[in-house]
mmCIF file of C-alpha atoms in Angstrom:
data_model
loop_
_atom_site.group_PDB
_atom_site.id
_atom_site.type_symbol
_atom_site.label_atom_id
_atom_site.label_comp_id
_atom_site.label_asym_id
_atom_site.label_seq_id
_atom_site.Cartn_x
_atom_site.Cartn_y
_atom_site.Cartn_z
ATOM 1 C CA MET D 1 -10.894 122.460 -18.599
ATOM 2 C CA SER D 2 -12.629 123.313 -15.305
ATOM 3 C CA SER D 3 -11.899 121.711 -11.969
ATOM 4 C CA THR D 4 -15.352 120.122 -12.028
ATOM 5 C CA ASP D 5 -14.399 118.329 -15.234
ATOM 6 C CA THR D 6 -11.110 117.036 -13.916
ATOM 7 C CA ALA D 7 -12.510 115.754 -10.603
ATOM 8 C CA PRO D 8 -14.358 112.742 -12.070
ATOM 9 C CA ALA D 9 -11.343 111.862 -14.164
ATOM 10 C CA ARG D 10 -9.104 112.031 -11.118
ATOM 11 C CA ASN D 11 -11.527 109.901 -9.107
ATOM 12 C CA ASP D 12 -11.692 107.361 -11.923
ATOM 13 C CA GLY D 13 -7.899 107.219 -12.003
ATOM 14 C CA ASP D 14 -7.672 106.728 -8.240
ATOM 15 C CA THR D 15 -10.287 103.990 -8.371
ATOM 16 C CA ALA D 16 -8.432 102.248 -11.164
ATOM 17 C CA GLU D 17 -5.174 102.402 -9.183
ATOM 18 C CA VAL D 18 -6.825 101.019 -6.067
ATOM 19 C CA GLY D 19 -8.465 98.281 -8.119
ATOM 20 C CA ALA D 20 -5.165 97.402 -9.740
ATOM 21 C CA GLY D 21 -3.499 97.255 -6.334
ATOM 22 C CA LEU D 22 -6.188 94.949 -4.963
ATOM 23 C CA ASP D 23 -5.940 92.752 -8.036
ATOM 24 C CA ALA D 24 -2.197 92.533 -7.517
ATOM 25 C CA LEU D 25 -2.723 91.475 -3.909
ATOM 26 C CA ASP D 26 -5.299 88.879 -4.922
ATOM 27 C CA SER D 27 -3.117 87.460 -7.667
ATOM 28 C CA VAL D 28 0.089 86.919 -5.706
ATOM 29 C CA ALA D 29 1.784 84.143 -7.559
ATOM 30 C CA ALA D 30 2.742 81.118 -5.553
ATOM 31 C CA GLN D 31 6.481 81.178 -5.523
ATOM 32 C CA ARG D 32 8.311 77.884 -5.431
ATOM 33 C CA SER D 33 11.207 77.978 -3.007
ATOM 34 C CA SER D 34 14.542 76.621 -4.077
ATOM 35 C CA LEU D 35 15.924 73.500 -2.469
ATOM 36 C CA GLY D 36 18.651 75.464 -0.725
ATOM 37 C CA GLU D 37 16.158 77.913 0.731
ATOM 38 C CA VAL D 38 13.913 75.113 1.950
ATOM 39 C CA LEU D 39 16.845 73.399 3.642
ATOM 40 C CA ARG D 40 17.982 76.647 5.219
ATOM 41 C CA THR D 41 14.589 77.803 6.501
ATOM 42 C CA LYS D 42 12.790 74.517 7.209
ATOM 43 C CA ALA D 43 15.324 71.767 7.837
ATOM 44 C CA LEU D 44 18.281 73.593 9.349
ATOM 45 C CA PRO D 45 16.616 75.147 12.451
ATOM 46 C CA PRO D 46 15.149 71.837 13.741
ATOM 47 C CA LEU D 47 18.456 70.108 12.997
ATOM 48 C CA ILE D 48 20.345 72.714 14.997
ATOM 49 C CA GLY D 49 17.865 72.283 17.852
ATOM 50 C CA VAL D 50 18.373 68.502 17.876
ATOM 51 C CA LEU D 51 22.154 68.919 17.822
ATOM 52 C CA VAL D 52 22.003 71.369 20.746
ATOM 53 C CA VAL D 53 19.921 68.921 22.780
ATOM 54 C CA LEU D 54 22.317 66.071 21.984
ATOM 55 C CA ALA D 55 25.314 68.246 22.902
ATOM 56 C CA LEU D 56 23.771 69.201 26.247
ATOM 57 C CA TRP D 57 22.837 65.580 26.876
ATOM 58 C CA GLN D 58 26.336 64.352 26.075
ATOM 59 C CA GLY D 59 27.810 67.146 28.190
ATOM 60 C CA ALA D 60 25.722 66.168 31.192
ATOM 61 C CA TYR D 61 26.795 62.547 30.734
ATOM 62 C CA SER D 62 30.482 63.432 30.350
ATOM 63 C CA LEU D 63 30.428 65.691 33.425
ATOM 64 C CA HIS D 64 28.905 62.846 35.476
ATOM 65 C CA LEU D 65 26.101 65.079 36.772
ATOM 66 C CA THR D 66 24.340 61.863 37.752
ATOM 67 C CA SER D 67 25.023 58.172 37.498
ATOM 68 C CA SER D 68 25.055 56.536 34.068
ATOM 69 C CA TYR D 69 22.294 54.253 35.349
ATOM 70 C CA LYS D 70 19.969 57.275 35.481
ATOM 71 C CA LEU D 71 21.340 59.145 32.477
ATOM 72 C CA PRO D 72 22.896 56.992 29.750
ATOM 73 C CA SER D 73 24.715 58.620 26.869
ATOM 74 C CA PRO D 74 23.168 59.204 23.429
ATOM 75 C CA ALA D 75 25.415 56.413 22.165
ATOM 76 C CA ASP D 76 23.827 53.992 24.651
ATOM 77 C CA VAL D 77 20.361 54.881 23.386
ATOM 78 C CA TRP D 78 21.576 54.449 19.808
ATOM 79 C CA ARG D 79 22.824 50.961 20.657
ATOM 80 C CA SER D 80 19.392 50.128 22.100
ATOM 81 C CA LEU D 81 17.871 51.228 18.800
ATOM 82 C CA GLN D 82 20.334 49.035 16.909
ATOM 83 C CA ASP D 83 19.384 46.078 19.102
ATOM 84 C CA LEU D 84 15.718 46.468 18.134
ATOM 85 C CA TRP D 85 16.709 46.764 14.497
ATOM 86 C CA TYR D 86 18.810 43.610 14.540
ATOM 87 C CA GLN D 87 16.077 41.730 16.409
ATOM 88 C CA GLY D 88 13.631 42.711 13.666
ATOM 89 C CA THR D 89 11.072 44.112 16.122
ATOM 90 C CA LEU D 90 11.512 47.860 15.648
ATOM 91 C CA PHE D 91 8.895 48.385 12.945
ATOM 92 C CA SER D 92 6.420 45.928 14.429
ATOM 93 C CA ILE D 93 6.501 47.794 17.756
ATOM 94 C CA ILE D 94 6.000 51.143 16.035
ATOM 95 C CA TRP D 95 3.309 49.893 13.664
ATOM 96 C CA THR D 96 1.269 48.260 16.429
ATOM 97 C CA SER D 97 0.850 51.618 18.136
ATOM 98 C CA VAL D 98 0.521 53.678 14.950
ATOM 99 C CA TRP D 99 -2.251 51.438 13.616
ATOM 100 C CA ARG D 100 -4.174 51.560 16.883
ATOM 101 C CA GLY D 101 -3.715 55.312 17.154
ATOM 102 C CA LEU D 102 -4.777 56.126 13.591
ATOM 103 C CA SER D 103 -7.737 53.741 13.475
ATOM 104 C CA GLY D 104 -8.926 54.946 16.881
ATOM 105 C CA PHE D 105 -8.553 58.558 15.760
ATOM 106 C CA LEU D 106 -10.568 57.973 12.572
ATOM 107 C CA LEU D 107 -13.312 56.316 14.612
ATOM 108 C CA ALA D 108 -13.239 59.313 16.971
ATOM 109 C CA VAL D 109 -13.703 61.642 13.969
ATOM 110 C CA VAL D 110 -16.740 59.644 12.815
ATOM 111 C CA ILE D 111 -18.285 59.883 16.295
ATOM 112 C CA GLY D 112 -17.119 63.347 17.348
ATOM 113 C CA THR D 113 -18.148 65.218 14.189
ATOM 114 C CA PRO D 114 -21.926 64.622 14.421
ATOM 115 C CA ILE D 115 -21.796 65.242 18.165
ATOM 116 C CA GLY D 116 -20.113 68.589 17.524
ATOM 117 C CA LEU D 117 -22.698 69.503 14.876
ATOM 118 C CA VAL D 118 -25.627 68.713 17.149
ATOM 119 C CA VAL D 119 -24.116 70.513 20.143
ATOM 120 C CA ALA D 120 -23.300 73.593 18.057
ATOM 121 C CA ARG D 121 -26.720 73.891 16.377
ATOM 122 C CA VAL D 122 -29.212 72.665 18.983
ATOM 123 C CA GLY D 123 -29.438 75.009 21.952
ATOM 124 C CA PRO D 124 -30.867 72.636 24.601
ATOM 125 C CA VAL D 125 -28.342 69.944 23.683
ATOM 126 C CA ARG D 126 -25.530 72.471 23.990
ATOM 127 C CA THR D 127 -26.766 73.558 27.393
ATOM 128 C CA ALA D 128 -26.935 69.961 28.596
ATOM 129 C CA ILE D 129 -23.870 68.400 26.965
ATOM 130 C CA GLY D 130 -21.521 71.323 26.305
ATOM 131 C CA PRO D 131 -20.130 71.542 29.861
ATOM 132 C CA VAL D 132 -19.748 67.744 29.944
ATOM 133 C CA LEU D 133 -17.639 67.791 26.773
ATOM 134 C CA GLN D 134 -15.465 70.550 28.191
ATOM 135 C CA GLY D 135 -14.981 68.581 31.387
ATOM 136 C CA LEU D 136 -14.166 65.353 29.556
ATOM 137 C CA GLN D 137 -11.564 67.175 27.480
ATOM 138 C CA SER D 138 -9.743 68.264 30.633
ATOM 139 C CA LEU D 139 -9.836 64.784 32.203
ATOM 140 C CA PRO D 140 -6.489 62.957 31.957
ATOM 141 C CA SER D 141 -6.774 59.985 29.635
ATOM 142 C CA VAL D 142 -5.052 57.613 32.055
ATOM 143 C CA ALA D 143 -8.007 58.035 34.423
ATOM 144 C CA TRP D 144 -10.161 56.043 32.002
ATOM 145 C CA VAL D 145 -7.843 53.032 31.857
ATOM 146 C CA PRO D 146 -8.905 51.301 35.126
ATOM 147 C CA ALA D 147 -12.590 51.742 34.292
ATOM 148 C CA ALA D 148 -12.100 50.498 30.713
ATOM 149 C CA VAL D 149 -10.232 47.422 31.988
ATOM 150 C CA ILE D 150 -13.116 46.563 34.355
ATOM 151 C CA TRP D 151 -15.763 47.208 31.701
ATOM 152 C CA LEU D 152 -14.140 45.518 28.723
ATOM 153 C CA GLY D 153 -11.162 43.513 29.985
ATOM 154 C CA ILE D 154 -7.597 43.773 28.734
ATOM 155 C CA ASN D 155 -8.087 43.665 24.978
ATOM 156 C CA ASP D 156 -8.185 45.867 21.909
ATOM 157 C CA SER D 157 -11.707 47.066 22.728
ATOM 158 C CA MET D 158 -10.382 48.556 25.945
ATOM 159 C CA MET D 159 -7.628 50.345 24.009
ATOM 160 C CA TYR D 160 -10.078 51.871 21.540
ATOM 161 C CA ALA D 161 -12.481 52.859 24.313
ATOM 162 C CA VAL D 162 -9.727 54.841 26.032
ATOM 163 C CA ILE D 163 -8.773 56.489 22.723
ATOM 164 C CA LEU D 164 -12.377 57.475 22.004
ATOM 165 C CA LEU D 165 -12.964 58.845 25.486
ATOM 166 C CA GLY D 166 -9.858 60.989 25.102
ATOM 167 C CA ALA D 167 -10.287 62.163 21.498
ATOM 168 C CA VAL D 168 -14.024 62.549 20.859
ATOM 169 C CA PRO D 169 -14.519 65.526 23.231
ATOM 170 C CA SER D 170 -11.603 67.404 21.654
ATOM 171 C CA ILE D 171 -12.892 66.856 18.113
ATOM 172 C CA ALA D 172 -16.448 67.823 19.049
ATOM 173 C CA ASN D 173 -15.328 70.933 20.926
ATOM 174 C CA GLY D 174 -13.104 71.979 18.024
ATOM 175 C CA LEU D 175 -16.025 71.759 15.603
ATOM 176 C CA VAL D 176 -18.269 73.681 17.992
ATOM 177 C CA ALA D 177 -15.663 76.442 18.263
ATOM 178 C CA GLY D 178 -15.315 76.568 14.485
ATOM 179 C CA ILE D 179 -19.081 76.768 13.924
ATOM 180 C CA ASP D 180 -19.360 79.553 16.483
ATOM 181 C CA GLN D 181 -17.020 81.637 14.312
ATOM 182 C CA VAL D 182 -18.998 81.165 11.083
ATOM 183 C CA PRO D 183 -20.588 84.477 10.006
ATOM 184 C CA PRO D 184 -24.414 84.259 10.149
ATOM 185 C CA LEU D 185 -24.508 85.670 6.610
ATOM 186 C CA PHE D 186 -23.033 82.399 5.309
ATOM 187 C CA LEU D 187 -25.812 80.403 6.938
ATOM 188 C CA ARG D 188 -28.525 82.706 5.605
ATOM 189 C CA ALA D 189 -27.043 82.527 2.112
ATOM 190 C CA GLY D 190 -26.957 78.751 2.322
ATOM 191 C CA ARG D 191 -30.596 78.567 3.409
ATOM 192 C CA THR D 192 -31.567 80.901 0.581
ATOM 193 C CA LEU D 193 -29.929 78.513 -1.884
ATOM 194 C CA GLY D 194 -31.698 75.543 -0.331
ATOM 195 C CA ALA D 195 -28.777 74.196 1.698
ATOM 196 C CA THR D 196 -30.489 73.101 4.894
ATOM 197 C CA GLY D 197 -30.134 70.156 7.218
ATOM 198 C CA LEU D 198 -27.396 67.719 6.349
ATOM 199 C CA THR D 199 -26.867 69.384 2.972
ATOM 200 C CA GLY D 200 -26.233 72.723 4.650
ATOM 201 C CA ALA D 201 -23.913 71.119 7.173
ATOM 202 C CA ARG D 202 -21.926 69.408 4.429
ATOM 203 C CA HIS D 203 -21.686 72.251 1.929
ATOM 204 C CA VAL D 204 -21.846 75.367 4.121
ATOM 205 C CA LEU D 205 -21.356 74.793 7.822
ATOM 206 C CA ILE D 206 -18.378 72.423 7.956
ATOM 207 C CA PRO D 207 -16.418 74.129 5.114
ATOM 208 C CA ALA D 208 -16.920 77.524 6.766
ATOM 209 C CA ALA D 209 -15.877 76.109 10.160
ATOM 210 C CA LEU D 210 -12.931 74.196 8.720
ATOM 211 C CA PRO D 211 -10.074 76.145 10.429
ATOM 212 C CA GLY D 212 -11.548 75.592 13.884
ATOM 213 C CA TYR D 213 -12.524 72.029 13.017
ATOM 214 C CA LEU D 214 -8.976 71.308 11.833
ATOM 215 C CA ALA D 215 -7.605 72.641 15.109
ATOM 216 C CA GLY D 216 -9.935 70.253 16.906
ATOM 217 C CA LEU D 217 -8.753 67.368 14.735
ATOM 218 C CA LYS D 218 -5.121 68.132 15.544
ATOM 219 C CA GLN D 219 -5.909 68.221 19.233
ATOM 220 C CA GLY D 220 -7.982 65.056 18.835
ATOM 221 C CA TRP D 221 -5.010 63.230 17.339
ATOM 222 C CA ALA D 222 -2.804 64.424 20.213
ATOM 223 C CA PHE D 223 -5.332 63.102 22.711
ATOM 224 C CA SER D 224 -5.671 59.838 20.774
ATOM 225 C CA TRP D 225 -1.923 59.286 20.891
ATOM 226 C CA ARG D 226 -1.646 60.186 24.575
ATOM 227 C CA SER D 227 -4.629 58.003 25.478
ATOM 228 C CA LEU D 228 -3.162 55.057 23.622
ATOM 229 C CA MET D 229 0.204 55.410 25.321
ATOM 230 C CA ALA D 230 -1.515 55.557 28.719
ATOM 231 C CA ALA D 231 -3.501 52.397 27.944
ATOM 232 C CA GLU D 232 -0.458 50.518 26.657
ATOM 233 C CA LEU D 233 1.583 51.519 29.698
ATOM 234 C CA VAL D 234 -0.989 50.289 32.198
ATOM 235 C CA ALA D 235 -2.547 47.279 30.452
ATOM 236 C CA SER D 236 -0.468 44.227 29.620
ATOM 237 C CA SER D 237 -1.592 41.084 27.773
ATOM 238 C CA PRO D 238 0.022 38.802 25.170
ATOM 239 C CA ASP D 239 -3.104 39.234 23.043
ATOM 240 C CA LEU D 240 -2.483 42.988 22.745
ATOM 241 C CA GLY D 241 0.868 42.714 21.046
ATOM 242 C CA ARG D 242 3.795 44.959 21.899
ATOM 243 C CA GLY D 243 3.375 48.618 21.117
ATOM 244 C CA LEU D 244 5.485 51.613 22.074
ATOM 245 C CA GLY D 245 3.792 52.074 25.436
ATOM 246 C CA ARG D 246 4.294 48.416 26.338
ATOM 247 C CA PHE D 247 7.904 48.584 25.157
ATOM 248 C CA LEU D 248 8.470 51.603 27.398
ATOM 249 C CA GLU D 249 7.000 49.847 30.420
ATOM 250 C CA ASP D 250 9.029 46.684 29.717
ATOM 251 C CA GLN D 251 12.236 48.698 29.759
ATOM 252 C CA ARG D 252 11.192 50.316 33.022
ATOM 253 C CA GLU D 253 10.612 46.885 34.549
ATOM 254 C CA PHE D 254 14.068 45.798 33.323
ATOM 255 C CA SER D 255 15.585 49.007 34.783
ATOM 256 C CA ASP D 256 17.021 49.724 31.332
ATOM 257 C CA MET D 257 17.225 53.509 31.159
ATOM 258 C CA SER D 258 18.605 53.426 27.621
ATOM 259 C CA GLY D 259 15.517 51.540 26.501
ATOM 260 C CA VAL D 260 13.254 53.906 28.437
ATOM 261 C CA LEU D 261 14.751 56.940 26.707
ATOM 262 C CA LEU D 262 14.541 55.162 23.357
ATOM 263 C CA GLY D 263 10.832 54.515 23.929
ATOM 264 C CA ILE D 264 10.277 58.188 24.744
ATOM 265 C CA VAL D 265 12.157 59.267 21.616
ATOM 266 C CA LEU D 266 10.162 56.872 19.400
ATOM 267 C CA ILE D 267 6.841 58.077 20.833
ATOM 268 C CA LEU D 268 7.912 61.677 20.226
ATOM 269 C CA PHE D 269 9.103 60.828 16.709
ATOM 270 C CA VAL D 270 5.773 59.278 15.710
ATOM 271 C CA GLY D 271 3.819 62.242 17.051
ATOM 272 C CA ILE D 272 5.978 64.734 15.139
ATOM 273 C CA ALA D 273 5.880 62.627 11.963
ATOM 274 C CA ILE D 274 2.066 62.467 11.925
ATOM 275 C CA GLU D 275 1.896 66.223 12.524
ATOM 276 C CA LEU D 276 4.292 67.028 9.676
ATOM 277 C CA LEU D 277 3.057 64.450 7.162
ATOM 278 C CA VAL D 278 -0.698 64.719 7.712
ATOM 279 C CA PHE D 279 -1.884 67.829 9.520
ATOM 280 C CA THR D 280 0.636 70.443 8.377
ATOM 281 C CA PRO D 281 -0.043 69.953 4.614
ATOM 282 C CA VAL D 282 -3.809 69.969 5.183
ATOM 283 C CA GLU D 283 -3.591 73.086 7.337
ATOM 284 C CA ARG D 284 -1.461 74.903 4.755
ATOM 285 C CA ARG D 285 -3.912 74.027 1.997
ATOM 286 C CA VAL D 286 -6.880 75.273 4.034
ATOM 287 C CA LEU D 287 -5.126 78.551 4.829
ATOM 288 C CA ARG D 288 -3.966 78.978 1.236
ATOM 289 C CA ASP D 289 -7.482 78.378 -0.118
ATOM 290 C CA ARG D 290 -8.712 81.144 2.180
ATOM 291 C CA GLY D 291 -6.011 83.566 1.034
ATOM 292 C CA LEU D 292 -4.164 83.480 4.344
ATOM 293 C CA LEU D 293 -0.915 82.253 2.780
ATOM 294 C CA ALA D 294 0.706 84.484 0.171
ATOM 295 C CA SER D 295 2.949 81.729 -1.165
ATOM 296 C CA THR D 296 3.798 78.067 -0.770
ATOM 297 C CA LYS D 297 6.996 78.748 1.094
#
């Protein structure tokens, strides 16, 4: 057999091998991690980090680096937590803030998403509003509290106004950034198939911009939570109930450092819990659907 006869066969064999290799990469089976592996890789490192922080904290307290008035021990903070538990107010304090934060965030999504779409797709609007959104995103949320109190009074409307002013720019800017990264070919293909206007935004634009949009949502939640804490710290009224920010300020007024540290820990705990329970699973699913995660580990 001549070399000219064997060349096509060799090329066909190489192509088949390359195709088989690509198929193997595309069909990576999702491997389910064992419980021990999950505990070792996911739960153990954060636990070690918490234990290190507690050890350093206890060490600083035991060495009397400062007065116990300024730095209570972890046990003192634990007793403050027990006091709230026995009083039956722990969950009500947490839920008051969580409900405000989540409902305000969802309202910010409803408002920020269409704003982001319009800014991303309409050039004159982007030129006029884009810099304003960027500036609002960098403005500290607490700066809106005095104005919101004057405009709306000390009530729930003021709280939600501060949340929206803090979260909407982040959500809109995240969607704009995501849309900017959508390949133009996707948009042309969508128009060819008749997906224009709101239909194109729903079925082509937002799904293609989902990673950037999700990043904006995560940042929007962070700003919602921070804005709410700022509003609860500054504004005080019996009609508002007692959330985590108000609890923190009450402990400051009572000069109870154990309560202050407990409030900080609870605020941090809620933020981490929302991140792990809501955004992390959604983010993993989005990345997995786009082939950016080889397994479910």
